[in-house]
Amino acid sequence: MAGGTRLLQFRVTAENFGNLEGAHLLEFFDSVEFISNYQPGSKNTPTSIIAKLKHQHPLHEYEEIDALRIITILTEGENESIAIVTLGGPFTRKVASLDGLWFTHPTIATPDFLKVTISGIPSSIKEMMRMAQALPERMSYSLLESEDSKITPINMSDMPPKRQKILLKAIELGYYRYPRGCTQRDIAEAVGLKQATVSEHLQKGESTVLNSWSKNHN
């Protein structure tokens, strides 16, 4: 599998957080967890992801820093929200600067540890390891061959615009909460489409984003 996809996982414990951008987020958030890629970054554009944010205070009180800027709040609860955010800290900019790299599961920042998992082609993974070793913070890392050499990043922005619109509206209206916050008919009325169309796009969207998250989130 020399030409296959590899997984690189970094883990930093609290005593070694140093100036890592993920640690600064914990001044406001209880945790920040990756759900799905939304828009890949580049040398000049920050990476966008869908994230689950746990917090004690309303999101409007969050004083944004480059490490995480909230673009769109999909659903906001008293202590847990889902939002589209950009990641602009030094570490994530390094990831965005290399072709063939993307964030995957599990990637999470908590008060006890930071864990970042990156998938990508071997040459870019090797360069990312070299960059990470130059950071002053002490971190452990592991390198694994992907079980599936054909693995590709899940970017919601790669979906057809109609499917993306339906899935985001479903999240916003609470379709994936328990109990459900809306019905497929509610979503159809909100986006101005037939219920059958909404049902079809939800099934396809779930298979590429939400189901993938639940299967890989261990």
C-alpha positions as YAML, in Angstrom:
chain: A
units: angstrom
residues:
- id: 1
  name: MET
  ca: [0.00, 0.00, 0.00]
- id: 2
  name: ALA
  ca: [2.94, 2.32, -0.65]
- id: 3
  name: GLY
  ca: [0.79, 4.55, -2.80]
- id: 4
  name: GLY
  ca: [-2.29, 4.42, -0.59]
- id: 5
  name: THR
  ca: [-3.73, 6.90, 1.84]
- id: 6
  name: ARG
  ca: [-2.21, 7.20, 5.31]
- id: 7
  name: LEU
  ca: [-3.49, 8.46, 8.63]
- id: 8
  name: LEU
  ca: [-1.39, 10.68, 10.87]
- id: 9
  name: GLN
  ca: [-2.65, 11.28, 14.39]
- id: 10
  name: PHE
  ca: [-1.26, 13.86, 16.81]
- id: 11
  name: ARG
  ca: [-2.02, 13.88, 20.52]
- id: 12
  name: VAL
  ca: [-0.99, 16.55, 23.01]
- id: 13
  name: THR
  ca: [-1.76, 16.35, 26.73]
- id: 14
  name: ALA
  ca: [-2.78, 19.40, 28.76]
- id: 15
  name: GLU
  ca: [0.65, 19.97, 30.33]
- id: 16
  name: ASN
  ca: [2.16, 20.31, 26.84]
- id: 17
  name: PHE
  ca: [-0.48, 22.57, 25.26]
- id: 18
  name: GLY
  ca: [1.92, 25.51, 25.06]
- id: 19
  name: ASN
  ca: [0.75, 27.93, 22.38]
- id: 20
  name: LEU
  ca: [-1.15, 25.44, 20.24]
- id: 21
  name: GLU
  ca: [-4.23, 27.15, 18.83]
- id: 22
  name: GLY
  ca: [-6.58, 24.40, 20.00]
- id: 23
  name: ALA
  ca: [-5.71, 25.12, 23.62]
- id: 24
  name: HIS
  ca: [-6.75, 28.77, 23.31]
- id: 25
  name: LEU
  ca: [-10.23, 27.70, 22.18]
- id: 26
  name: LEU
  ca: [-10.75, 26.06, 25.56]
- id: 27
  name: GLU
  ca: [-10.79, 29.46, 27.24]
- id: 28
  name: PHE
  ca: [-14.39, 29.65, 25.98]
- id: 29
  name: PHE
  ca: [-15.40, 26.19, 24.77]
- id: 30
  name: ASP
  ca: [-15.61, 23.01, 26.85]
- id: 31
  name: SER
  ca: [-14.70, 21.08, 23.71]
- id: 32
  name: VAL
  ca: [-14.49, 21.51, 19.95]
- id: 33
  name: GLU
  ca: [-15.07, 18.38, 17.87]
- id: 34
  name: PHE
  ca: [-14.69, 17.81, 14.13]
- id: 35
  name: ILE
  ca: [-17.80, 16.46, 12.40]
- id: 36
  name: SER
  ca: [-17.13, 16.91, 8.69]
- id: 37
  name: ASN
  ca: [-14.98, 18.79, 6.22]
- id: 38
  name: TYR
  ca: [-16.90, 21.64, 4.61]
- id: 39
  name: GLN
  ca: [-14.46, 23.53, 2.39]
- id: 40
  name: PRO
  ca: [-10.78, 22.60, 1.95]
- id: 41
  name: GLY
  ca: [-8.26, 25.31, 2.67]
- id: 42
  name: SER
  ca: [-5.27, 26.55, 0.69]
- id: 43
  name: LYS
  ca: [-2.22, 28.71, 1.29]
- id: 44
  name: ASN
  ca: [-4.43, 31.81, 1.32]
- id: 45
  name: THR
  ca: [-7.80, 30.40, 2.41]
- id: 46
  name: PRO
  ca: [-8.57, 28.91, 5.84]
- id: 47
  name: THR
  ca: [-10.01, 25.43, 6.12]
- id: 48
  name: SER
  ca: [-13.76, 25.26, 6.82]
- id: 49
  name: ILE
  ca: [-15.31, 22.40, 8.79]
- id: 50
  name: ILE
  ca: [-18.56, 21.54, 10.51]
- id: 51
  name: ALA
  ca: [-17.88, 21.32, 14.24]
- id: 52
  name: LYS
  ca: [-19.72, 20.38, 17.40]
- id: 53
  name: LEU
  ca: [-19.10, 23.06, 20.03]
- id: 54
  name: LYS
  ca: [-19.75, 22.53, 23.73]
- id: 55
  name: HIS
  ca: [-20.00, 25.73, 25.75]
- id: 56
  name: GLN
  ca: [-21.31, 27.21, 29.00]
- id: 57
  name: HIS
  ca: [-22.10, 30.68, 27.59]
- id: 58
  name: PRO
  ca: [-24.08, 31.79, 24.51]
- id: 59
  name: LEU
  ca: [-22.07, 31.74, 21.29]
- id: 60
  name: HIS
  ca: [-22.54, 35.47, 20.75]
- id: 61
  name: GLU
  ca: [-20.26, 36.00, 23.75]
- id: 62
  name: TYR
  ca: [-17.39, 34.18, 22.03]
- id: 63
  name: GLU
  ca: [-14.60, 36.63, 21.18]
- id: 64
  name: GLU
  ca: [-13.33, 35.21, 17.92]
- id: 65
  name: ILE
  ca: [-9.67, 34.45, 17.32]
- id: 66
  name: ASP
  ca: [-7.95, 33.29, 14.13]
- id: 67
  name: ALA
  ca: [-7.87, 29.71, 15.40]
- id: 68
  name: LEU
  ca: [-11.67, 29.43, 15.07]
- id: 69
  name: ARG
  ca: [-14.13, 31.82, 13.49]
- id: 70
  name: ILE
  ca: [-17.83, 30.98, 13.36]
- id: 71
  name: ILE
  ca: [-19.26, 31.38, 9.85]
- id: 72
  name: THR
  ca: [-22.74, 29.90, 10.22]
- id: 73
  name: ILE
  ca: [-24.51, 28.52, 13.29]
- id: 74
  name: LEU
  ca: [-26.52, 25.52, 12.11]
- id: 75
  name: THR
  ca: [-28.13, 24.78, 15.46]
- id: 76
  name: GLU
  ca: [-27.52, 26.37, 18.86]
- id: 77
  name: GLY
  ca: [-28.44, 24.78, 22.16]
- id: 78
  name: GLU
  ca: [-27.88, 25.92, 25.71]
- id: 79
  name: ASN
  ca: [-24.61, 24.00, 26.03]
- id: 80
  name: GLU
  ca: [-24.03, 22.38, 22.63]
- id: 81
  name: SER
  ca: [-24.11, 23.77, 19.10]
- id: 82
  name: ILE
  ca: [-23.20, 22.76, 15.57]
- id: 83
  name: ALA
  ca: [-21.63, 25.35, 13.31]
- id: 84
  name: ILE
  ca: [-19.62, 25.89, 10.15]
- id: 85
  name: VAL
  ca: [-16.30, 27.35, 11.27]
- id: 86
  name: THR
  ca: [-12.95, 28.29, 9.76]
- id: 87
  name: LEU
  ca: [-9.68, 27.12, 11.27]
- id: 88
  name: GLY
  ca: [-6.90, 29.64, 10.88]
- id: 89
  name: GLY
  ca: [-4.24, 28.83, 13.46]
- id: 90
  name: PRO
  ca: [-0.61, 28.05, 12.54]
- id: 91
  name: PHE
  ca: [-1.07, 24.26, 12.70]
- id: 92
  name: THR
  ca: [-4.18, 24.19, 10.53]
- id: 93
  name: ARG
  ca: [-2.58, 26.60, 8.06]
- id: 94
  name: LYS
  ca: [0.24, 24.10, 7.66]
- id: 95
  name: VAL
  ca: [-2.29, 21.38, 6.85]
- id: 96
  name: ALA
  ca: [-4.05, 23.64, 4.33]
- id: 97
  name: SER
  ca: [-0.76, 24.56, 2.65]
- id: 98
  name: LEU
  ca: [-0.12, 20.96, 1.59]
- id: 99
  name: ASP
  ca: [-2.03, 19.28, -1.22]
- id: 100
  name: GLY
  ca: [-3.63, 15.93, -0.51]
- id: 101
  name: LEU
  ca: [-4.29, 16.38, 3.23]
- id: 102
  name: TRP
  ca: [-7.58, 16.65, 5.09]
- id: 103
  name: PHE
  ca: [-8.89, 16.40, 8.63]
- id: 104
  name: THR
  ca: [-10.72, 13.24, 9.65]
- id: 105
  name: HIS
  ca: [-11.98, 11.45, 12.78]
- id: 106
  name: PRO
  ca: [-11.23, 11.62, 15.62]
- id: 107
  name: THR
  ca: [-10.21, 15.29, 15.86]
- id: 108
  name: ILE
  ca: [-11.15, 17.02, 19.11]
- id: 109
  name: ALA
  ca: [-9.93, 19.63, 21.59]
- id: 110
  name: THR
  ca: [-10.75, 19.05, 25.27]
- id: 111
  name: PRO
  ca: [-9.29, 20.41, 28.54]
- id: 112
  name: ASP
  ca: [-7.35, 17.15, 28.98]
- id: 113
  name: PHE
  ca: [-5.92, 16.64, 25.52]
- id: 114
  name: LEU
  ca: [-5.87, 17.70, 21.90]
- id: 115
  name: LYS
  ca: [-6.20, 14.99, 19.29]
- id: 116
  name: VAL
  ca: [-5.88, 15.74, 15.58]
- id: 117
  name: THR
  ca: [-6.20, 13.07, 12.89]
- id: 118
  name: ILE
  ca: [-5.13, 13.85, 9.34]
- id: 119
  name: SER
  ca: [-5.55, 11.67, 6.26]
- id: 120
  name: GLY
  ca: [-3.62, 12.14, 3.07]
- id: 121
  name: ILE
  ca: [-1.15, 10.94, 0.47]
- id: 122
  name: PRO
  ca: [2.22, 9.67, 1.77]
- id: 123
  name: SER
  ca: [4.34, 12.56, 0.48]
- id: 124
  name: SER
  ca: [2.15, 15.19, 2.15]
- id: 125
  name: ILE
  ca: [1.89, 13.17, 5.37]
- id: 126
  name: LYS
  ca: [5.70, 12.97, 5.49]
- id: 127
  name: GLU
  ca: [5.99, 16.74, 5.04]
- id: 128
  name: MET
  ca: [3.37, 17.33, 7.75]
- id: 129
  name: MET
  ca: [5.37, 15.17, 10.15]
- id: 130
  name: ARG
  ca: [8.47, 17.22, 9.40]
- id: 131
  name: MET
  ca: [6.59, 20.47, 10.07]
- id: 132
  name: ALA
  ca: [5.08, 19.14, 13.31]
- id: 133
  name: GLN
  ca: [8.47, 18.06, 14.64]
- id: 134
  name: ALA
  ca: [9.62, 21.67, 14.37]
- id: 135
  name: LEU
  ca: [6.90, 22.86, 16.77]
- id: 136
  name: PRO
  ca: [8.07, 23.62, 20.33]
- id: 137
  name: GLU
  ca: [5.15, 21.77, 21.94]
- id: 138
  name: ARG
  ca: [5.71, 18.13, 22.89]
- id: 139
  name: MET
  ca: [3.29, 15.83, 21.11]
- id: 140
  name: SER
  ca: [3.00, 12.16, 20.39]
- id: 141
  name: TYR
  ca: [2.02, 10.97, 16.96]
- id: 142
  name: SER
  ca: [1.26, 7.72, 15.17]
- id: 143
  name: LEU
  ca: [1.31, 6.88, 11.49]
- id: 144
  name: LEU
  ca: [-1.01, 4.24, 10.06]
- id: 145
  name: GLU
  ca: [-1.80, 2.84, 6.67]
- id: 146
  name: SER
  ca: [-5.42, 3.47, 5.79]
- id: 147
  name: GLU
  ca: [-7.53, 0.33, 5.58]
- id: 148
  name: ASP
  ca: [-8.95, 1.71, 2.36]
- id: 149
  name: SER
  ca: [-6.45, 3.15, -0.09]
- id: 150
  name: LYS
  ca: [-9.34, 4.74, -1.97]
- id: 151
  name: ILE
  ca: [-10.45, 6.83, 1.01]
- id: 152
  name: THR
  ca: [-11.35, 10.42, 0.08]
- id: 153
  name: PRO
  ca: [-12.19, 13.48, 2.15]
- id: 154
  name: ILE
  ca: [-15.85, 14.13, 2.88]
- id: 155
  name: ASN
  ca: [-16.47, 17.76, 1.92]
- id: 156
  name: MET
  ca: [-20.05, 18.91, 2.14]
- id: 157
  name: SER
  ca: [-19.18, 21.61, -0.40]
- id: 158
  name: ASP
  ca: [-18.59, 18.81, -2.95]
- id: 159
  name: MET
  ca: [-22.26, 17.84, -2.78]
- id: 160
  name: PRO
  ca: [-24.75, 19.16, -5.33]
- id: 161
  name: PRO
  ca: [-26.00, 22.58, -4.16]
- id: 162
  name: LYS
  ca: [-29.55, 21.29, -3.66]
- id: 163
  name: ARG
  ca: [-28.40, 18.42, -1.43]
- id: 164
  name: GLN
  ca: [-26.13, 20.71, 0.57]
- id: 165
  name: LYS
  ca: [-29.00, 23.16, 1.09]
- id: 166
  name: ILE
  ca: [-31.37, 20.41, 2.26]
- id: 167
  name: LEU
  ca: [-28.87, 18.82, 4.64]
- id: 168
  name: LEU
  ca: [-27.87, 22.11, 6.24]
- id: 169
  name: LYS
  ca: [-31.53, 23.08, 6.66]
- id: 170
  name: ALA
  ca: [-32.21, 19.68, 8.27]
- id: 171
  name: ILE
  ca: [-29.41, 20.26, 10.78]
- id: 172
  name: GLU
  ca: [-30.61, 23.80, 11.42]
- id: 173
  name: LEU
  ca: [-34.20, 22.71, 12.08]
- id: 174
  name: GLY
  ca: [-33.13, 19.91, 14.42]
- id: 175
  name: TYR
  ca: [-33.93, 16.92, 12.22]
- id: 176
  name: TYR
  ca: [-31.01, 14.97, 13.70]
- id: 177
  name: ARG
  ca: [-31.80, 15.73, 17.32]
- id: 178
  name: TYR
  ca: [-33.50, 13.23, 19.58]
- id: 179
  name: PRO
  ca: [-36.40, 13.62, 19.62]
- id: 180
  name: ARG
  ca: [-36.52, 15.12, 16.14]
- id: 181
  name: GLY
  ca: [-37.05, 18.86, 16.01]
- id: 182
  name: CYS
  ca: [-38.83, 18.75, 12.65]
- id: 183
  name: THR
  ca: [-40.23, 16.47, 9.96]
- id: 184
  name: GLN
  ca: [-39.22, 16.00, 6.35]
- id: 185
  name: ARG
  ca: [-42.33, 17.97, 5.42]
- id: 186
  name: ASP
  ca: [-41.06, 20.89, 7.53]
- id: 187
  name: ILE
  ca: [-37.74, 20.77, 5.70]
- id: 188
  name: ALA
  ca: [-39.49, 20.59, 2.32]
- id: 189
  name: GLU
  ca: [-41.58, 23.67, 3.15]
- id: 190
  name: ALA
  ca: [-38.50, 25.55, 4.38]
- id: 191
  name: VAL
  ca: [-36.52, 24.94, 1.19]
- id: 192
  name: GLY
  ca: [-39.47, 25.05, -1.21]
- id: 193
  name: LEU
  ca: [-39.12, 21.51, -2.57]
- id: 194
  name: LYS
  ca: [-41.25, 18.36, -2.70]
- id: 195
  name: GLN
  ca: [-41.05, 16.06, 0.31]
- id: 196
  name: ALA
  ca: [-39.97, 13.13, -1.90]
- id: 197
  name: THR
  ca: [-37.04, 15.19, -3.20]
- id: 198
  name: VAL
  ca: [-36.03, 16.13, 0.33]
- id: 199
  name: SER
  ca: [-36.22, 12.50, 1.45]
- id: 200
  name: GLU
  ca: [-33.97, 11.34, -1.39]
- id: 201
  name: HIS
  ca: [-31.33, 14.00, -0.78]
- id: 202
  name: LEU
  ca: [-31.36, 13.43, 2.98]
- id: 203
  name: GLN
  ca: [-30.66, 9.73, 2.49]
- id: 204
  name: LYS
  ca: [-27.74, 10.40, 0.17]
- id: 205
  name: GLY
  ca: [-26.39, 13.21, 2.34]
- id: 206
  name: GLU
  ca: [-26.59, 11.12, 5.49]
- id: 207
  name: SER
  ca: [-24.63, 8.30, 3.86]
- id: 208
  name: THR
  ca: [-21.72, 10.58, 2.99]
- id: 209
  name: VAL
  ca: [-21.55, 12.81, 6.07]
- id: 210
  name: LEU
  ca: [-23.56, 11.92, 9.15]
- id: 211
  name: ASN
  ca: [-23.34, 8.14, 8.90]
- id: 212
  name: SER
  ca: [-19.64, 8.41, 8.13]
- id: 213
  name: TRP
  ca: [-19.16, 10.49, 11.29]
- id: 214
  name: SER
  ca: [-20.97, 7.99, 13.50]
- id: 215
  name: LYS
  ca: [-19.06, 5.01, 12.07]
- id: 216
  name: ASN
  ca: [-15.65, 6.63, 12.43]
- id: 217
  name: HIS
  ca: [-16.23, 8.38, 15.76]
- id: 218
  name: ASN
  ca: [-14.73, 5.93, 18.20]
...
